mmCIF file of C-alpha atoms and ligand atoms in Angstrom:
data_model
loop_
_atom_site.group_PDB
_atom_site.id
_atom_site.type_symbol
_atom_site.label_atom_id
_atom_site.label_comp_id
_atom_site.label_asym_id
_atom_site.label_seq_id
_atom_site.Cartn_x
_atom_site.Cartn_y
_atom_site.Cartn_z
ATOM 1 C CA MET A 1 71.371 40.533 118.124
ATOM 2 C CA THR A 2 71.231 43.482 120.423
ATOM 3 C CA THR A 3 68.316 44.495 122.673
ATOM 4 C CA ASP A 4 67.730 47.388 120.150
ATOM 5 C CA ASN A 5 67.094 44.793 117.447
ATOM 6 C CA ASP A 6 64.605 42.950 119.775
ATOM 7 C CA LEU A 7 62.845 46.007 120.864
ATOM 8 C CA SER A 8 62.462 47.257 117.194
ATOM 9 C CA ILE A 9 61.097 43.695 116.183
ATOM 10 C CA ALA A 10 58.545 44.033 118.946
ATOM 11 C CA LEU A 11 57.570 47.584 117.988
ATOM 12 C CA TYR A 12 56.782 46.544 114.501
ATOM 13 C CA ARG A 13 54.892 43.367 115.531
ATOM 14 C CA SER A 14 51.823 45.477 116.128
ATOM 15 C CA LYS A 15 52.519 48.168 113.350
ATOM 16 C CA ALA A 16 52.910 45.831 110.357
ATOM 17 C CA ALA A 17 49.243 45.468 109.585
ATOM 18 C CA GLY A 18 48.448 49.179 109.435
ATOM 19 C CA TYR A 19 51.695 50.247 108.089
ATOM 20 C CA ASP A 20 50.938 50.872 104.440
ATOM 21 C CA ALA A 21 47.854 52.886 105.321
ATOM 22 C CA SER A 22 49.653 55.051 107.820
ATOM 23 C CA ALA A 23 52.538 55.698 105.464
ATOM 24 C CA GLU A 24 50.431 56.766 102.572
ATOM 25 C CA PHE A 25 51.021 60.465 103.270
ATOM 26 C CA THR A 26 54.817 59.785 102.968
ATOM 27 C CA MET A 27 54.641 58.921 99.355
ATOM 28 C CA PRO A 28 55.457 62.207 97.849
ATOM 29 C CA LEU A 29 58.583 62.494 100.294
ATOM 30 C CA ARG A 30 59.512 58.870 99.315
ATOM 31 C CA ARG A 31 59.291 59.814 95.723
ATOM 32 C CA ARG A 32 61.601 62.829 96.197
ATOM 33 C CA THR A 33 64.057 60.812 98.198
ATOM 34 C CA ILE A 34 64.413 58.044 95.538
ATOM 35 C CA ALA A 35 64.607 60.559 92.854
ATOM 36 C CA LEU A 36 67.813 61.685 94.422
ATOM 37 C CA LEU A 37 69.316 58.224 93.792
ATOM 38 C CA GLN A 38 69.360 59.105 90.001
ATOM 39 C CA LEU A 39 68.636 55.481 89.139
ATOM 40 C CA GLN A 40 69.678 54.345 85.615
ATOM 41 C CA PRO A 41 68.346 51.186 83.726
ATOM 42 C CA GLY A 42 70.425 48.079 84.538
ATOM 43 C CA GLN A 43 71.563 49.317 88.007
ATOM 44 C CA THR A 44 71.219 47.454 91.363
ATOM 45 C CA VAL A 45 69.617 49.486 94.123
ATOM 46 C CA LEU A 46 69.609 48.551 97.780
ATOM 47 C CA ASP A 47 66.521 49.236 100.012
ATOM 48 C CA VAL A 48 67.706 49.297 103.527
ATOM 49 C CA GLY A 49 65.102 48.236 106.178
ATOM 50 C CA ALA A 50 62.601 47.872 103.516
ATOM 51 C CA GLY A 51 59.545 47.370 105.706
ATOM 52 C CA THR A 52 56.603 46.181 103.735
ATOM 53 C CA GLY A 53 58.346 46.983 100.429
ATOM 54 C CA LEU A 54 56.558 50.163 99.758
ATOM 55 C CA SER A 55 59.422 51.489 97.890
ATOM 56 C CA TYR A 56 59.909 48.437 95.569
ATOM 57 C CA ALA A 57 57.803 49.633 92.784
ATOM 58 C CA LEU A 58 59.357 53.084 92.607
ATOM 59 C CA LEU A 59 62.824 51.475 92.679
ATOM 60 C CA ARG A 60 62.035 49.002 89.864
ATOM 61 C CA ALA A 61 60.775 51.851 87.934
ATOM 62 C CA GLY A 62 64.086 53.407 88.144
ATOM 63 C CA VAL A 63 66.248 50.361 87.337
ATOM 64 C CA GLY A 64 63.878 48.853 84.915
ATOM 65 C CA ASP A 65 63.619 45.053 83.901
ATOM 66 C CA THR A 66 67.321 44.831 83.362
ATOM 67 C CA GLY A 67 68.181 46.166 86.838
ATOM 68 C CA ARG A 68 67.726 44.761 90.229
ATOM 69 C CA VAL A 69 66.344 45.711 93.542
ATOM 70 C CA LEU A 70 67.976 44.290 96.777
ATOM 71 C CA ALA A 71 66.439 44.738 100.108
ATOM 72 C CA PHE A 72 66.330 43.445 103.744
ATOM 73 C CA GLU A 73 64.139 43.868 106.608
ATOM 74 C CA GLN A 74 64.547 42.415 110.165
ATOM 75 C CA SER A 75 60.942 42.401 111.478
ATOM 76 C CA PRO A 76 59.253 38.950 110.461
ATOM 77 C CA ASP A 77 55.937 40.765 110.457
ATOM 78 C CA MET A 78 56.945 43.571 107.992
ATOM 79 C CA PHE A 79 58.953 41.233 105.817
ATOM 80 C CA ALA A 80 55.895 38.859 105.465
ATOM 81 C CA LEU A 81 54.129 41.766 103.798
ATOM 82 C CA ALA A 82 56.944 42.610 101.579
ATOM 83 C CA ARG A 83 57.080 38.967 100.580
ATOM 84 C CA GLN A 84 53.391 38.901 99.754
ATOM 85 C CA ARG A 85 53.852 42.047 97.681
ATOM 86 C CA VAL A 86 56.550 40.625 95.583
ATOM 87 C CA GLN A 87 54.703 37.384 95.109
ATOM 88 C CA ARG A 88 51.388 39.222 94.228
ATOM 89 C CA GLU A 89 53.189 41.359 91.789
ATOM 90 C CA GLY A 90 55.378 38.581 90.381
ATOM 91 C CA TRP A 91 58.488 40.732 90.402
ATOM 92 C CA ALA A 92 61.370 38.608 89.325
ATOM 93 C CA ASN A 93 64.131 41.249 89.736
ATOM 94 C CA VAL A 94 63.475 41.681 93.495
ATOM 95 C CA TRP A 95 65.816 39.910 95.903
ATOM 96 C CA HIS A 96 64.995 40.281 99.560
ATOM 97 C CA ALA A 97 65.733 38.877 102.821
ATOM 98 C CA ASN A 98 64.464 38.788 106.500
ATOM 99 C CA ALA A 99 67.621 39.835 108.013
ATOM 100 C CA ALA A 100 69.066 42.422 110.221
ATOM 101 C CA ALA A 101 71.356 45.267 108.917
ATOM 102 C CA GLU A 102 74.189 44.323 111.078
ATOM 103 C CA ALA A 103 74.259 40.795 109.555
ATOM 104 C CA VAL A 104 72.667 40.744 106.071
ATOM 105 C CA GLN A 105 74.858 39.361 103.221
ATOM 106 C CA LEU A 106 73.717 40.596 99.864
ATOM 107 C CA PRO A 107 74.024 38.749 96.495
ATOM 108 C CA ALA A 108 75.634 41.632 94.686
ATOM 109 C CA LEU A 109 77.182 45.033 95.263
ATOM 110 C CA ALA A 110 74.665 47.857 94.806
ATOM 111 C CA ASP A 111 75.080 51.079 92.610
ATOM 112 C CA ALA A 112 72.786 53.061 94.885
ATOM 113 C CA VAL A 113 71.433 52.855 98.400
ATOM 114 C CA LEU A 114 68.105 54.069 99.890
ATOM 115 C CA PHE A 115 67.781 54.664 103.743
ATOM 116 C CA ASN A 116 64.006 55.751 103.903
ATOM 117 C CA TYR A 117 62.927 56.286 107.600
ATOM 118 C CA THR A 118 65.555 53.697 108.853
ATOM 119 C CA HIS A 119 66.669 55.644 111.923
ATOM 120 C CA ASP A 120 67.844 52.627 114.059
ATOM 121 C CA ILE A 121 69.923 51.256 111.148
ATOM 122 C CA SER A 122 71.435 54.765 110.434
ATOM 123 C CA ARG A 123 72.346 55.175 114.067
ATOM 124 C CA SER A 124 73.990 51.709 114.327
ATOM 125 C CA PRO A 125 77.645 51.670 113.499
ATOM 126 C CA ALA A 126 77.791 48.075 112.888
ATOM 127 C CA ALA A 127 74.810 48.150 110.502
ATOM 128 C CA VAL A 128 76.052 51.072 108.589
ATOM 129 C CA ALA A 129 79.382 49.477 108.174
ATOM 130 C CA ASN A 130 77.971 46.065 107.200
ATOM 131 C CA ILE A 131 75.810 47.887 104.573
ATOM 132 C CA LEU A 132 78.175 50.146 102.971
ATOM 133 C CA ARG A 133 80.765 47.600 102.623
ATOM 134 C CA GLN A 134 78.410 45.990 100.136
ATOM 135 C CA VAL A 135 77.784 49.050 98.092
ATOM 136 C CA LYS A 136 80.089 50.274 95.367
ATOM 137 C CA PRO A 137 82.396 53.171 95.840
ATOM 138 C CA GLY A 138 80.984 56.133 94.154
ATOM 139 C CA ALA A 139 77.297 54.845 94.549
ATOM 140 C CA ARG A 140 74.507 57.405 95.121
ATOM 141 C CA VAL A 141 73.033 57.494 98.640
ATOM 142 C CA ALA A 142 69.780 58.897 99.499
ATOM 143 C CA MET A 143 68.073 59.313 103.158
ATOM 144 C CA ALA A 144 65.021 60.639 104.683
ATOM 145 C CA GLY A 145 63.828 60.469 108.220
ATOM 146 C CA ILE A 146 63.048 62.364 111.388
ATOM 147 C CA LYS A 147 65.425 64.688 113.075
ATOM 148 C CA TYR A 148 65.226 67.245 116.062
ATOM 149 C CA PHE A 149 63.968 70.808 115.332
ATOM 150 C CA PRO A 150 66.868 73.351 115.778
ATOM 151 C CA TRP A 151 67.945 73.503 119.355
ATOM 152 C CA TRP A 152 66.574 77.034 119.972
ATOM 153 C CA THR A 153 63.111 75.640 119.330
ATOM 154 C CA GLY A 154 63.619 74.102 122.746
ATOM 155 C CA PRO A 155 60.215 72.116 124.036
ATOM 156 C CA LEU A 156 59.276 71.418 120.345
ATOM 157 C CA ASN A 157 61.689 68.595 120.303
ATOM 158 C CA LEU A 158 59.566 66.768 122.852
ATOM 159 C CA LEU A 159 57.203 66.445 119.866
ATOM 160 C CA ALA A 160 59.941 64.982 117.614
ATOM 161 C CA TRP A 161 61.064 62.528 120.188
ATOM 162 C CA LEU A 162 57.434 61.379 120.888
ATOM 163 C CA LYS A 163 56.884 61.072 117.193
ATOM 164 C CA ASN A 164 59.917 58.892 116.802
ATOM 165 C CA ARG A 165 59.574 56.724 119.958
ATOM 166 C CA PRO A 166 56.848 54.315 118.798
ATOM 167 C CA TYR A 167 58.968 53.420 115.585
ATOM 168 C CA ASN A 168 62.583 53.404 116.903
ATOM 169 C CA ALA A 169 64.638 51.764 119.532
ATOM 170 C CA ARG A 170 67.206 54.623 119.452
ATOM 171 C CA ALA A 171 64.513 57.322 119.680
ATOM 172 C CA ALA A 172 66.426 60.112 121.404
ATOM 173 C CA ASP A 173 69.445 60.161 118.974
ATOM 174 C CA LEU A 174 67.891 62.776 116.707
ATOM 175 C CA TRP A 175 70.418 65.654 116.438
ATOM 176 C CA GLU A 176 72.235 64.501 113.224
ATOM 177 C CA PRO A 177 70.715 61.005 112.427
ATOM 178 C CA TRP A 178 72.607 60.967 109.212
ATOM 179 C CA SER A 179 76.086 61.494 110.532
ATOM 180 C CA LEU A 180 77.398 57.756 110.391
ATOM 181 C CA VAL A 181 76.393 57.493 106.770
ATOM 182 C CA ALA A 182 77.702 61.171 106.004
ATOM 183 C CA ALA A 183 80.984 60.289 107.341
ATOM 184 C CA GLN A 184 81.525 57.734 104.529
ATOM 185 C CA CYS A 185 80.270 60.014 101.748
ATOM 186 C CA LYS A 186 81.515 62.867 99.732
ATOM 187 C CA ASP A 187 79.087 65.835 98.671
ATOM 188 C CA PHE A 188 76.726 65.032 101.509
ATOM 189 C CA ARG A 189 73.778 67.469 101.342
ATOM 190 C CA TRP A 190 70.775 67.598 103.425
ATOM 191 C CA ASN A 191 67.744 69.819 103.789
ATOM 192 C CA SER A 192 64.919 70.161 106.328
ATOM 193 C CA THR A 193 61.486 68.796 105.722
ATOM 194 C CA GLN A 194 58.249 68.867 107.716
ATOM 195 C CA TRP A 195 58.811 72.284 109.195
ATOM 196 C CA GLY A 196 62.227 71.213 110.609
ATOM 197 C CA MET A 197 61.272 67.870 112.041
ATOM 198 C CA GLY A 198 62.353 65.800 109.025
ATOM 199 C CA TYR A 199 65.431 65.795 106.609
ATOM 200 C CA ILE A 200 66.044 64.622 103.124
ATOM 201 C CA ALA A 201 69.714 63.943 102.107
ATOM 202 C CA SER A 202 71.802 62.826 99.180
ATOM 203 C CA ALA A 203 75.541 62.017 98.682
ATOM 204 C CA THR A 204 78.051 59.864 96.763
ATOM 205 C CA LEU A 205 79.834 57.073 98.687
ATOM 206 C CA LYS A 206 83.623 57.554 99.064
ATOM 207 C CA GLY A 207 84.614 54.005 99.309
ATOM 208 C CA PRO A 208 84.760 50.991 101.673
ATOM 209 C CA PRO A 209 84.370 52.235 105.324
ATOM 210 C CA ARG A 210 87.509 52.346 107.465
HETATM 211 C C1 SAM B 301 59.817 53.436 109.560
HETATM 212 S S1 SAM B 301 60.256 51.765 108.937
HETATM 213 C C2 SAM B 301 60.645 52.277 107.292
HETATM 214 C C3 SAM B 301 60.290 51.057 106.353
HETATM 215 C C4 SAM B 301 60.573 51.264 104.921
HETATM 216 N N1 SAM B 301 62.012 51.838 104.849
HETATM 217 C C5 SAM B 301 59.623 52.382 104.248
HETATM 218 O O1 SAM B 301 60.349 53.416 103.904
HETATM 219 O O2 SAM B 301 58.564 52.354 104.289
HETATM 220 C C6 SAM B 301 61.637 51.172 109.694
HETATM 221 C C7 SAM B 301 61.948 49.771 109.353
HETATM 222 O O3 SAM B 301 63.318 49.488 109.694
HETATM 223 C C8 SAM B 301 63.439 48.162 110.105
HETATM 224 N N2 SAM B 301 64.571 48.016 110.890
HETATM 225 C C9 SAM B 301 64.754 48.509 112.196
HETATM 226 N N3 SAM B 301 66.047 48.160 112.580
HETATM 227 C C10 SAM B 301 66.582 47.213 111.630
HETATM 228 C C11 SAM B 301 67.660 46.549 111.540
HETATM 229 N N4 SAM B 301 68.658 46.511 112.511
HETATM 230 N N5 SAM B 301 68.057 45.698 110.424
HETATM 231 C C12 SAM B 301 66.971 45.656 109.459
HETATM 232 N N6 SAM B 301 65.761 46.366 109.645
HETATM 233 C C13 SAM B 301 65.593 47.147 110.640
HETATM 234 C C14 SAM B 301 62.128 47.912 110.959
HETATM 235 O O4 SAM B 301 61.647 46.625 111.210
HETATM 236 C C15 SAM B 301 61.118 48.717 109.984
HETATM 237 O O5 SAM B 301 60.386 47.913 109.161
#
């Protein structure tokens, strides 16, 4: 594992307990992002860097009882809460692992993949390659996260950087945080959210990464 992974794990050690409460206001954007996956009953959907599993219920609603949610999360503290959630709810069709994006091995290929506020993963070439090789060509991809404001807003980007820094090891890499994923997709489209400091994106996966 790299020092970025270690730093991220350390960051989330203190954030895990309060994460769900702090993420409450993100639920409308989370719903919008998941809707872009256009999930169908029976599909297998992958939740990348799933945190405490806040997206699991919405993803399960999309794929139904005959579908499957796959997920992974490298922070032991965040994953412990995701595991408790699955046990508490008795969700039999959620497979998840405490694993890093660069190394995780999924039990099946995914039909759709969600990157919801997973900046460090989206900026890691090794992580993106390992994930996308386990997703079916033609799969739906949806992303959301923080980005810099347009360059001409100048000092405002200090705000974006400051907001990103407590959560991400690669905090400054915010100009096109989707670019590694977009390079493997066709029809990649993104729009600004949060007055320019966020983005929401969707696409179709071209095929196995080159
Ligand atoms: C801002 S949280 C988002 C969590 C979740 N996607 C959500 O929407 O609530 C980012 C998550 O990515 C995880 N993460 C960061 N780098 C990772 C990596 N290389 N492999 C797996 N998980 C990682 C962090 O531990 C953290 O839980």
